[in-house]
PDB file of N, CA and C in Angstrom:
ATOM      1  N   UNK A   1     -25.807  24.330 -60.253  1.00  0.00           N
ATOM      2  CA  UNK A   1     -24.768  24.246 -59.264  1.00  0.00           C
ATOM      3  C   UNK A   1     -25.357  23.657 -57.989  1.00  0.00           C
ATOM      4  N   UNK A   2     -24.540  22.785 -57.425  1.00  0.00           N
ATOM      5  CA  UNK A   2     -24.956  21.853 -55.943  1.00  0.00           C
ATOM      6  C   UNK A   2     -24.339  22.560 -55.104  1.00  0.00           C
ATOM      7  N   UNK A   3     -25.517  22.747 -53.861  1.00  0.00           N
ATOM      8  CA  UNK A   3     -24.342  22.788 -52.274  1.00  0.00           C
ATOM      9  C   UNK A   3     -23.704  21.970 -51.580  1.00  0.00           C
ATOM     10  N   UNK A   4     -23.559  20.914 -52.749  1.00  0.00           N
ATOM     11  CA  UNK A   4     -23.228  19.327 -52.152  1.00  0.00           C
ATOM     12  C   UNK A   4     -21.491  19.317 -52.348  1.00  0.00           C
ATOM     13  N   UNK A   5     -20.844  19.284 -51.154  1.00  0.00           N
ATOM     14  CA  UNK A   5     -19.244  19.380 -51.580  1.00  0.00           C
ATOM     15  C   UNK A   5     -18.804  18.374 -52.407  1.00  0.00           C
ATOM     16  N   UNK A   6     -17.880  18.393 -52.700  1.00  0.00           N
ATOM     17  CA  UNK A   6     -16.698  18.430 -54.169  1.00  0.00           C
ATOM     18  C   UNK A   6     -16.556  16.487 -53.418  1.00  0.00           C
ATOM     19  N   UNK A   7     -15.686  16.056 -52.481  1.00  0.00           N
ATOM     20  CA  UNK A   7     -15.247  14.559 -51.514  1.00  0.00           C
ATOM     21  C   UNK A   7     -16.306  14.607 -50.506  1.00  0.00           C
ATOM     22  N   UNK A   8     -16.297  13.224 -50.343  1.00  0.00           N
ATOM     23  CA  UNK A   8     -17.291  12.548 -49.584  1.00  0.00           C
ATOM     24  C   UNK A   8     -16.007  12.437 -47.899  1.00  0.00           C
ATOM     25  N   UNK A   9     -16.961  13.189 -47.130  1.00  0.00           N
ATOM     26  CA  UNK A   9     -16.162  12.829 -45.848  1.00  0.00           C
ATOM     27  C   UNK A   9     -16.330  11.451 -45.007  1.00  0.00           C
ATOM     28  N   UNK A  10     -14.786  11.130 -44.510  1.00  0.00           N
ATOM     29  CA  UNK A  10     -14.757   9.632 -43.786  1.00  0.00           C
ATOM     30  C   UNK A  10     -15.605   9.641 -43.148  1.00  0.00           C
ATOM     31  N   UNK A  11     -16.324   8.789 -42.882  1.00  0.00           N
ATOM     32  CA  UNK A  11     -17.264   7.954 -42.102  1.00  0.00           C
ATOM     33  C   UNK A  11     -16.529   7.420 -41.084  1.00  0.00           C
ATOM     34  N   UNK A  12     -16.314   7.859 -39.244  1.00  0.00           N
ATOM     35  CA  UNK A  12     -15.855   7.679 -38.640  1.00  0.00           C
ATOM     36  C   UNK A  12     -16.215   6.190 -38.069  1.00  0.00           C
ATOM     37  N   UNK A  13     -15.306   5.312 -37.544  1.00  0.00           N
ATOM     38  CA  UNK A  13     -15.565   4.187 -37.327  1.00  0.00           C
ATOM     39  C   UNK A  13     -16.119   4.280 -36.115  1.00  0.00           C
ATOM     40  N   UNK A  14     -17.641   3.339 -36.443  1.00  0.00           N
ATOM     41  CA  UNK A  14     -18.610   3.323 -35.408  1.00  0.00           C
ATOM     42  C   UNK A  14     -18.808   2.067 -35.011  1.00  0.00           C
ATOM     43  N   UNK A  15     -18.323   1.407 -33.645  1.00  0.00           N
ATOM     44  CA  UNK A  15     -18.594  -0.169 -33.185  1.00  0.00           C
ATOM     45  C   UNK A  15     -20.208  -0.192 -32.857  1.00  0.00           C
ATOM     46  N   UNK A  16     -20.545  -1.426 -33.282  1.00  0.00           N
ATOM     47  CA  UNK A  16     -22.068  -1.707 -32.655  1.00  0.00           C
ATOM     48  C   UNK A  16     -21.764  -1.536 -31.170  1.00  0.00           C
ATOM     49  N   UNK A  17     -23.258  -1.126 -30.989  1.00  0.00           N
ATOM     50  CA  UNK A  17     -23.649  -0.589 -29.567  1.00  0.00           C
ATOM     51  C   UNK A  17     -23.356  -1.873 -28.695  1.00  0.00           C
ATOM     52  N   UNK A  18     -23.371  -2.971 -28.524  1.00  0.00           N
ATOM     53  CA  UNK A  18     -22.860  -4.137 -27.627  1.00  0.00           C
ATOM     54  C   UNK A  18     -21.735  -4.514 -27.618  1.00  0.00           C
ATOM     55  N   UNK A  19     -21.077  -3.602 -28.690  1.00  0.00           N
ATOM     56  CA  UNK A  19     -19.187  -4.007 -28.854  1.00  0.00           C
ATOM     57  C   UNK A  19     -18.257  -3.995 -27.511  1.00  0.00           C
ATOM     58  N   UNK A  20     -18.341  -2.793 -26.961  1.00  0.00           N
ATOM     59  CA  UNK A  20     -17.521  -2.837 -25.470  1.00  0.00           C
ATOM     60  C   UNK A  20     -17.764  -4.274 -24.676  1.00  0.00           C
ATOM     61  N   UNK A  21     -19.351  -4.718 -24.438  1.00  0.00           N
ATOM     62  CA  UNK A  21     -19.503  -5.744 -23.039  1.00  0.00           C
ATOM     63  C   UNK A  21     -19.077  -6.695 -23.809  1.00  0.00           C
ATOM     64  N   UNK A  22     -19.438  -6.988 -25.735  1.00  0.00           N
ATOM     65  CA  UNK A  22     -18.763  -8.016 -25.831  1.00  0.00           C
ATOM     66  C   UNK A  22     -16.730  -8.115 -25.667  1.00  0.00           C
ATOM     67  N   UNK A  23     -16.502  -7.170 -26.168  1.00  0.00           N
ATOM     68  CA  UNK A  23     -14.958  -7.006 -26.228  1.00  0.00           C
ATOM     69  C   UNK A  23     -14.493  -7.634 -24.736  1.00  0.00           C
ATOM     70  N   UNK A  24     -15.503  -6.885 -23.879  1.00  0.00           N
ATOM     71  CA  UNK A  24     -14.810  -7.743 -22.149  1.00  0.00           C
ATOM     72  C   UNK A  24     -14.996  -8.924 -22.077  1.00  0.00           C
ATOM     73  N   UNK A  25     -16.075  -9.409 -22.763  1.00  0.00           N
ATOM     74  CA  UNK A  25     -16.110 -10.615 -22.062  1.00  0.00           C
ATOM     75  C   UNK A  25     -15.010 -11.693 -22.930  1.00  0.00           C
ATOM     76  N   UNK A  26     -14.269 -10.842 -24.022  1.00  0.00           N
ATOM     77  CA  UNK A  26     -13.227 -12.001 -24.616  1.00  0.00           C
ATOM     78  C   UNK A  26     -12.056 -11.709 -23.866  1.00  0.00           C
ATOM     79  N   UNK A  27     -12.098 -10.316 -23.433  1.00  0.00           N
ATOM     80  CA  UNK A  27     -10.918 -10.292 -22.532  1.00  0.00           C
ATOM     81  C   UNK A  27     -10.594 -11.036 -21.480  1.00  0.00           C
ATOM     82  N   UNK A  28     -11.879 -11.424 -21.167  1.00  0.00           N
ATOM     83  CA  UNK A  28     -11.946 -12.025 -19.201  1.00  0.00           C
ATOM     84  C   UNK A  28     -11.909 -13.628 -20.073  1.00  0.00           C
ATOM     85  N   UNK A  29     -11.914 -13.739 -21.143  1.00  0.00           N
ATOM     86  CA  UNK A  29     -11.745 -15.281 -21.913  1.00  0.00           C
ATOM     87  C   UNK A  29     -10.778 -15.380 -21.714  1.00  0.00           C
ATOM     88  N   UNK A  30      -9.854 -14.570 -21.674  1.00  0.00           N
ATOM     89  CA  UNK A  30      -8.840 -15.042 -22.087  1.00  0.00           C
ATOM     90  C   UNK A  30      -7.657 -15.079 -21.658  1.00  0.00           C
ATOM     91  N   UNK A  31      -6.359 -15.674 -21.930  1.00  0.00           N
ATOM     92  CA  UNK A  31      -5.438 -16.142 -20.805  1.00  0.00           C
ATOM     93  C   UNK A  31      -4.593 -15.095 -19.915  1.00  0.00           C
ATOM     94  N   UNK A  32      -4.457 -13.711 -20.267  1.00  0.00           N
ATOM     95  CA  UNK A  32      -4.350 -12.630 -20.196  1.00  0.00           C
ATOM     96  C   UNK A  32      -4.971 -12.155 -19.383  1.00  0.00           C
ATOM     97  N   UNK A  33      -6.104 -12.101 -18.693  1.00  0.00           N
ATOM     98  CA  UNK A  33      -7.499 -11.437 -18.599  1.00  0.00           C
ATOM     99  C   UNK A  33      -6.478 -10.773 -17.143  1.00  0.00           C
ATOM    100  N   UNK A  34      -5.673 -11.078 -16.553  1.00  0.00           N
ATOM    101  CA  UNK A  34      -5.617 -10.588 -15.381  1.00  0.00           C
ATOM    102  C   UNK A  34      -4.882  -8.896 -15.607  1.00  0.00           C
ATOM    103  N   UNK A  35      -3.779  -9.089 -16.544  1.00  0.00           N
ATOM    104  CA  UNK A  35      -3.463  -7.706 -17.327  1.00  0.00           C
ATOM    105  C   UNK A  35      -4.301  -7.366 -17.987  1.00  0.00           C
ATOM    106  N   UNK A  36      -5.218  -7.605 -19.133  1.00  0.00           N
ATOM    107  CA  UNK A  36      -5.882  -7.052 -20.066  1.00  0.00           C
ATOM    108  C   UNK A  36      -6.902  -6.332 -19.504  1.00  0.00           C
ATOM    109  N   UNK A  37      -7.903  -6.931 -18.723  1.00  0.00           N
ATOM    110  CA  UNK A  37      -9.171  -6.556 -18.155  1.00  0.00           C
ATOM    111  C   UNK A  37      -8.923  -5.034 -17.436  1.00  0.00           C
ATOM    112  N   UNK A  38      -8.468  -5.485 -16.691  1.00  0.00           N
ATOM    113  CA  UNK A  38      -8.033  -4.089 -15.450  1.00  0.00           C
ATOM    114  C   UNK A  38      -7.598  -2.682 -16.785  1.00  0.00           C
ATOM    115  N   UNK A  39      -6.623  -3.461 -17.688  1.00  0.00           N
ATOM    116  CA  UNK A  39      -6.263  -2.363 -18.753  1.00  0.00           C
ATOM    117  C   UNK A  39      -7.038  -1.350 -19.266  1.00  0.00           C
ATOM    118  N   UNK A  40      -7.722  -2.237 -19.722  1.00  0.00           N
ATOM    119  CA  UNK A  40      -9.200  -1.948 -21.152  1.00  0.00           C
ATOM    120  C   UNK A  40      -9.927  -0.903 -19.739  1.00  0.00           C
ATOM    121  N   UNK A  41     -10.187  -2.107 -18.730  1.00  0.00           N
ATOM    122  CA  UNK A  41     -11.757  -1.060 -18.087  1.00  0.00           C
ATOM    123  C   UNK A  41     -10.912   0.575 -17.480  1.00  0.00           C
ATOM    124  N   UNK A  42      -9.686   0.643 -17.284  1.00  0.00           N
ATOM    125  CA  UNK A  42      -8.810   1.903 -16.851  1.00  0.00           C
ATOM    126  C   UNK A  42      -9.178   2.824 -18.411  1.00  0.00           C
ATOM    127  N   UNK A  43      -8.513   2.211 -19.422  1.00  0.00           N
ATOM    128  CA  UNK A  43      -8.864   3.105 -20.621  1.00  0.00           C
ATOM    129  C   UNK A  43     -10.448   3.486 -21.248  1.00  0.00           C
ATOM    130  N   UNK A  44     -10.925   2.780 -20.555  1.00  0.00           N
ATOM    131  CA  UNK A  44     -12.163   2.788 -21.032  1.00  0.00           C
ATOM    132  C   UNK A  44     -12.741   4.192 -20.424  1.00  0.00           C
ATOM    133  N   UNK A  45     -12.943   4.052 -18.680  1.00  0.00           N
ATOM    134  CA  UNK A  45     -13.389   4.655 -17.772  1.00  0.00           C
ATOM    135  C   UNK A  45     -12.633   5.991 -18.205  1.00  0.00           C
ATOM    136  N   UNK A  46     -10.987   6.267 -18.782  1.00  0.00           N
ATOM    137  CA  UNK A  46     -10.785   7.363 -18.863  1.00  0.00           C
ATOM    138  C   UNK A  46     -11.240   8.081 -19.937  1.00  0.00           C
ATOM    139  N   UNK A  47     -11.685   7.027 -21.235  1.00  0.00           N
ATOM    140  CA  UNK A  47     -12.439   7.580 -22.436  1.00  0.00           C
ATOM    141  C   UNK A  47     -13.583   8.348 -22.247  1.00  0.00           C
ATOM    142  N   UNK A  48     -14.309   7.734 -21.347  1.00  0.00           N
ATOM    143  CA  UNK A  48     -15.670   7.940 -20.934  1.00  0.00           C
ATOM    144  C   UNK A  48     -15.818   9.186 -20.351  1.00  0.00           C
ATOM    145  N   UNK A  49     -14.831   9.222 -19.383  1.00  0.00           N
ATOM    146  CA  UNK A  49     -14.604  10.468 -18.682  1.00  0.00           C
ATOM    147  C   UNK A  49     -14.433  11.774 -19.776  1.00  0.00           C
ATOM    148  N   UNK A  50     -13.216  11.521 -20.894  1.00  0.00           N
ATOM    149  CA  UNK A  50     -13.396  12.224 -21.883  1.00  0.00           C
ATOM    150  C   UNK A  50     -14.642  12.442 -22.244  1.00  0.00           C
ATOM    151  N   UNK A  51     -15.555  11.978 -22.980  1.00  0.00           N
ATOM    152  CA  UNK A  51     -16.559  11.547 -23.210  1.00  0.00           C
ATOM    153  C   UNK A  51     -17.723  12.845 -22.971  1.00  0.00           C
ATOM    154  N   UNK A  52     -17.645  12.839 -21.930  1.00  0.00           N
ATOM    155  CA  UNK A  52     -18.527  13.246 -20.873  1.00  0.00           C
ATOM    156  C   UNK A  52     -18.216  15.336 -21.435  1.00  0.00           C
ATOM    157  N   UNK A  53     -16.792  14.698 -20.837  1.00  0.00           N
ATOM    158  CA  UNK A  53     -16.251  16.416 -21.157  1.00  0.00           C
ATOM    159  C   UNK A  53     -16.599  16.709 -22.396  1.00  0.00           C
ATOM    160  N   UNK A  54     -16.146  15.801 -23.091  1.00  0.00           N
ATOM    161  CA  UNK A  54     -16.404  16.729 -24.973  1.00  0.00           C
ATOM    162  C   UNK A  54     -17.262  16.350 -25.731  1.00  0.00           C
ATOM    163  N   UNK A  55     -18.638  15.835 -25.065  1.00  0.00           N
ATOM    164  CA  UNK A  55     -19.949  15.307 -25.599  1.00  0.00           C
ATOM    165  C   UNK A  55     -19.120  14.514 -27.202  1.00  0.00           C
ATOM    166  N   UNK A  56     -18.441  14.103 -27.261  1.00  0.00           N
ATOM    167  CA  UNK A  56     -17.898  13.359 -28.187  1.00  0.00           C
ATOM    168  C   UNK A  56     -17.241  12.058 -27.950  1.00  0.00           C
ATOM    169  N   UNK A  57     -18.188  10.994 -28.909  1.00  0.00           N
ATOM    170  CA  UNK A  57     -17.585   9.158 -28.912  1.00  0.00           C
ATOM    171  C   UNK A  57     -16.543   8.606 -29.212  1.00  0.00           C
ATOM    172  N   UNK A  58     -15.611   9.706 -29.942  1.00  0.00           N
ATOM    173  CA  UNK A  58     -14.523   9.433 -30.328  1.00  0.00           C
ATOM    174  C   UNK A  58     -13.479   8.603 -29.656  1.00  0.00           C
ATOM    175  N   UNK A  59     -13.499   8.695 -28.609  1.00  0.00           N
ATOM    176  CA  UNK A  59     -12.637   8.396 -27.388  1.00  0.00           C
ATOM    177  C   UNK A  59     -12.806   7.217 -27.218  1.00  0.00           C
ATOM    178  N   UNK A  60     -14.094   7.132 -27.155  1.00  0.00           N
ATOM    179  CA  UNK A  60     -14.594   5.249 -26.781  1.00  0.00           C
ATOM    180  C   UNK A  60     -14.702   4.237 -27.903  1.00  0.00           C
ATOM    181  N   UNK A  61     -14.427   4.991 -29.173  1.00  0.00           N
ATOM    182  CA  UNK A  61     -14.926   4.320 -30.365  1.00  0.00           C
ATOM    183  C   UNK A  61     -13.072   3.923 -30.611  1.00  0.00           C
ATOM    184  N   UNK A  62     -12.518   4.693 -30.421  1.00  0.00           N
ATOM    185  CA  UNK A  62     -11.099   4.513 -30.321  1.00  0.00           C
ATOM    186  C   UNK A  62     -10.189   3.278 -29.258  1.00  0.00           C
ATOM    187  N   UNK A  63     -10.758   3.416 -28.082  1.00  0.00           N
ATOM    188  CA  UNK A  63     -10.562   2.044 -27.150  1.00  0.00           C
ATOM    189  C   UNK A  63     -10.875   0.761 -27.772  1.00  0.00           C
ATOM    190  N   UNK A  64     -11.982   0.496 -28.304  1.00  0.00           N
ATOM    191  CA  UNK A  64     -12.842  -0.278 -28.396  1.00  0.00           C
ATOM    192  C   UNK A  64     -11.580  -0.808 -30.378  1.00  0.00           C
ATOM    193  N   UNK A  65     -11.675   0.154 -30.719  1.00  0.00           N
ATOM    194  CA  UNK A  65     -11.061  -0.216 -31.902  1.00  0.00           C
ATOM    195  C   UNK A  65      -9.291  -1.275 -31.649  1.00  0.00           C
ATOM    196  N   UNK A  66      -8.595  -0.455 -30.755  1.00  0.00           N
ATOM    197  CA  UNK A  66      -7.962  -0.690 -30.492  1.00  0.00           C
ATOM    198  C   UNK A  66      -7.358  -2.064 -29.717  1.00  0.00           C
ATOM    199  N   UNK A  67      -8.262  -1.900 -28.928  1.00  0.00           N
ATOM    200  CA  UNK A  67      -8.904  -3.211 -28.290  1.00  0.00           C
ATOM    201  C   UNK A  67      -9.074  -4.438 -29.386  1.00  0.00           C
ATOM    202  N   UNK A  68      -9.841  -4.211 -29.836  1.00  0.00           N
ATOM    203  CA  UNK A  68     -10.002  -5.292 -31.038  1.00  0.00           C
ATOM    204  C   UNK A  68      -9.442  -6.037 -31.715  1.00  0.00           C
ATOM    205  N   UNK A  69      -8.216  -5.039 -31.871  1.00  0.00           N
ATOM    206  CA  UNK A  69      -7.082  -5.180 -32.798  1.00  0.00           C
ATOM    207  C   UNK A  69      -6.015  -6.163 -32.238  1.00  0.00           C
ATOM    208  N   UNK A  70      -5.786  -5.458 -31.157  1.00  0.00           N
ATOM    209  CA  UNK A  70      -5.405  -6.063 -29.811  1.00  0.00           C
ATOM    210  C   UNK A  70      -5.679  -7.985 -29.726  1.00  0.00           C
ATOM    211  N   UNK A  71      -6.828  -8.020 -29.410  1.00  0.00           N
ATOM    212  CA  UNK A  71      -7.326  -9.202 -29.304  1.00  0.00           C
ATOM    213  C   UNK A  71      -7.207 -10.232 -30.766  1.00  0.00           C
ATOM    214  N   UNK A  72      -7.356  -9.432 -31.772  1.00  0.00           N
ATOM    215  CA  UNK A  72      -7.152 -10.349 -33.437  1.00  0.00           C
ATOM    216  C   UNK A  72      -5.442 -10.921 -33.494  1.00  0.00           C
ATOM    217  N   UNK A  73      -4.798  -9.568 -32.833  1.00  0.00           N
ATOM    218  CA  UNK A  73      -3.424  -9.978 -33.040  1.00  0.00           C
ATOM    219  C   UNK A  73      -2.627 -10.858 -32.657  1.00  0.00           C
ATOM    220  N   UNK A  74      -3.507 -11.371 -31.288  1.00  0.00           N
ATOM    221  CA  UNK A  74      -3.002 -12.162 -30.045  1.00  0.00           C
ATOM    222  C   UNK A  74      -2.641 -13.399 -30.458  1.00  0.00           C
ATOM    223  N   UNK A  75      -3.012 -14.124 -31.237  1.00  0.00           N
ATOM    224  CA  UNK A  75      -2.612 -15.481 -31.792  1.00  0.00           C
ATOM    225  C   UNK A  75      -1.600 -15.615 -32.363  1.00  0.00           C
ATOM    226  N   UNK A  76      -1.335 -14.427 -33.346  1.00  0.00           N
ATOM    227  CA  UNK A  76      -0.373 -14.369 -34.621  1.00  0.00           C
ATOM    228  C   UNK A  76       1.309 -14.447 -33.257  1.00  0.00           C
ATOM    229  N   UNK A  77       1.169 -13.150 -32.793  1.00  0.00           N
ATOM    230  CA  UNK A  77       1.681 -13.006 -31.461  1.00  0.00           C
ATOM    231  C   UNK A  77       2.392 -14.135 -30.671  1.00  0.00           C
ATOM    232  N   UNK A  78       1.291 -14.587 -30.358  1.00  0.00           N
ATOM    233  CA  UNK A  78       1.700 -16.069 -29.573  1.00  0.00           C
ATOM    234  C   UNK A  78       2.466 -17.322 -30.369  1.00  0.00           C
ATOM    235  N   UNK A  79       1.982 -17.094 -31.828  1.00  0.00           N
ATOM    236  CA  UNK A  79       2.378 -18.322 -32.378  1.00  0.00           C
ATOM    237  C   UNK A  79       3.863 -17.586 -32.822  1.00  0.00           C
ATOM    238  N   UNK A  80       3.893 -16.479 -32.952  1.00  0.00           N
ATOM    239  CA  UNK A  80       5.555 -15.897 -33.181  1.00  0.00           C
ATOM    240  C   UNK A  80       6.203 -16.314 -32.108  1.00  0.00           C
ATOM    241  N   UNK A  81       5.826 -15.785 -30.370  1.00  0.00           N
ATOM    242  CA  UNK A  81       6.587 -16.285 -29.604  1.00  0.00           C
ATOM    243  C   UNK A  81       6.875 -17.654 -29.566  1.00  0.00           C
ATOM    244  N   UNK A  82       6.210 -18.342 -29.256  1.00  0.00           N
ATOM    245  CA  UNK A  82       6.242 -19.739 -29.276  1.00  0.00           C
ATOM    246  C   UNK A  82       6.993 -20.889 -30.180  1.00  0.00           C
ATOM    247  N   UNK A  83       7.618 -20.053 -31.610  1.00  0.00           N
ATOM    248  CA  UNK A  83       8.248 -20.404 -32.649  1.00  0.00           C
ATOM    249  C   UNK A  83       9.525 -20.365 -32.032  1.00  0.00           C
ATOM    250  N   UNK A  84       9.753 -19.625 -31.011  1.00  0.00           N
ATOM    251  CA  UNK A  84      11.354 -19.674 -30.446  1.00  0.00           C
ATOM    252  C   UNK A  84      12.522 -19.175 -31.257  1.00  0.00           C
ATOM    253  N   UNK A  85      11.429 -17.797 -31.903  1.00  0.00           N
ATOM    254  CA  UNK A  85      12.336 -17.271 -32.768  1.00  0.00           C
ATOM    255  C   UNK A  85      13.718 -16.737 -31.782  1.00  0.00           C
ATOM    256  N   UNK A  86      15.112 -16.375 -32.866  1.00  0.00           N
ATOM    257  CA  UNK A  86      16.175 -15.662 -32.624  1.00  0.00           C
ATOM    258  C   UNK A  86      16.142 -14.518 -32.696  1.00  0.00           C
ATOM    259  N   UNK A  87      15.983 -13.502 -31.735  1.00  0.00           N
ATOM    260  CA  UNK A  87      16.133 -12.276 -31.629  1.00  0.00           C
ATOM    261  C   UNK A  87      17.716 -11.416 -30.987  1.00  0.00           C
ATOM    262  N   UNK A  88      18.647 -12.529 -31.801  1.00  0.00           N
ATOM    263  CA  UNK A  88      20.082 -12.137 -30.979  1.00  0.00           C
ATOM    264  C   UNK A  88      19.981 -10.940 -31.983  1.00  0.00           C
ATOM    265  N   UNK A  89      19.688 -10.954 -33.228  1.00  0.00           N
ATOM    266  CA  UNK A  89      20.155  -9.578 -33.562  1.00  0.00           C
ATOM    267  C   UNK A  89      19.695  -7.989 -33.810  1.00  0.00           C
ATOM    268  N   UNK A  90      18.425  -8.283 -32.603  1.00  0.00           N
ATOM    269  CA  UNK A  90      17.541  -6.973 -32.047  1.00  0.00           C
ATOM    270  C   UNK A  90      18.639  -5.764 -32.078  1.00  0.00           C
ATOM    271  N   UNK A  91      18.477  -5.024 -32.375  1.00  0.00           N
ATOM    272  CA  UNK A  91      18.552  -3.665 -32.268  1.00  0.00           C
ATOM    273  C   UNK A  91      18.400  -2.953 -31.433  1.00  0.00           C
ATOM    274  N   UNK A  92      18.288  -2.281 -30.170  1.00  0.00           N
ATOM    275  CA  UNK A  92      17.736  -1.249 -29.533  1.00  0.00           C
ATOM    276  C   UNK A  92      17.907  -0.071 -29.696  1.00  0.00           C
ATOM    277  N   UNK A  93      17.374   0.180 -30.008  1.00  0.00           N
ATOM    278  CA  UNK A  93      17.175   1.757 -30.687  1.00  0.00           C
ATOM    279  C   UNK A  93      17.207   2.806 -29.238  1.00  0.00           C
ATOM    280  N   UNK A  94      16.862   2.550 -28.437  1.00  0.00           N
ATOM    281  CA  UNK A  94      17.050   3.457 -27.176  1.00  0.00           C
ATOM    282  C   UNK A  94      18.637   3.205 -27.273  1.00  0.00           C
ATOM    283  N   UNK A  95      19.274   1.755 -27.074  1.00  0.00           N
ATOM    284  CA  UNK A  95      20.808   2.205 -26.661  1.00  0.00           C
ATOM    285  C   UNK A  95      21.731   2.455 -27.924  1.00  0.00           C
ATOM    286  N   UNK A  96      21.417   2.397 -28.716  1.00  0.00           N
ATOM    287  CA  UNK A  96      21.714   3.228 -30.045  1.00  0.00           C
ATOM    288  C   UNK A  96      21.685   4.739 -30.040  1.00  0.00           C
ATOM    289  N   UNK A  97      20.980   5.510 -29.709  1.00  0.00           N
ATOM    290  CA  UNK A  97      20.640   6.851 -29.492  1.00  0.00           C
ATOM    291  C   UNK A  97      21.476   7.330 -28.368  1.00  0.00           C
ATOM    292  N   UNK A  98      21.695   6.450 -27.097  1.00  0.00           N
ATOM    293  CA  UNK A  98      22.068   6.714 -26.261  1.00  0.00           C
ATOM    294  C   UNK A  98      23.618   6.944 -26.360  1.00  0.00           C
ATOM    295  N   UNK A  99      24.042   6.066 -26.890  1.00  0.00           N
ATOM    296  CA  UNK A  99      25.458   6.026 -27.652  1.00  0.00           C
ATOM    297  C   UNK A  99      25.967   7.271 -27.924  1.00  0.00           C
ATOM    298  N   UNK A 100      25.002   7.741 -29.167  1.00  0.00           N
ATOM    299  CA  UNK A 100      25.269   9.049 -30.027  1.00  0.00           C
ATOM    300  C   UNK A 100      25.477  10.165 -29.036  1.00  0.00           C
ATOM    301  N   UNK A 101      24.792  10.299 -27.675  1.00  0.00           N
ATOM    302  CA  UNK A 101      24.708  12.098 -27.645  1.00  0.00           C
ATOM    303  C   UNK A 101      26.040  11.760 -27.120  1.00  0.00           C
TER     304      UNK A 101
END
């Protein structure tokens, strides 16, 4: 018999250690940078702050992920807007709800 458990636990996602300064410096690349930058370093600084409190990376490993994602999506994004799609038949779900009560 093993003391080795039954499932293998997730492996929390860990960015390389230069991931944040690089992540800024695509932010400040980029055409955005005047919203994005200020964004990221606010969430960042408040991760950190977490951080601090709960001796845990989670927080920053989470920005940074997010971030990322953020930045991969940005093209797809742009090239949707830019298609000049029709959005006459959006939905709003806030004034939908609002309707009901």
């Amino acid at each position: 018999m093993s003391a080795q458990p039954d499932h293998a636990p997730l492996t929390p996602y860990a960015p390389a250690p230069g991931a944040p300064a690089e992540l800024l410096d695509q932010l400040r690349a980029d055409q955005r940078a005047a919203q994005w930058v200020p964004a990221f370093e606010q969430e960042w600084a408040t991760a950190l702050e977490e951080s601090r409190r709960t001796f845990s990376l989670a927080g920053l490993y989470e920005v940074v992920q997010e971030w990322q994602g953020l930045i991969a999506s940005a093209p797809a994004v742009d090239a949707f807007v830019a298609s000049g799609y029709d959005d006459s038949d959006f939905i709003d779900m806030a004034e939908l709800r609002g309707r009901r009560r």
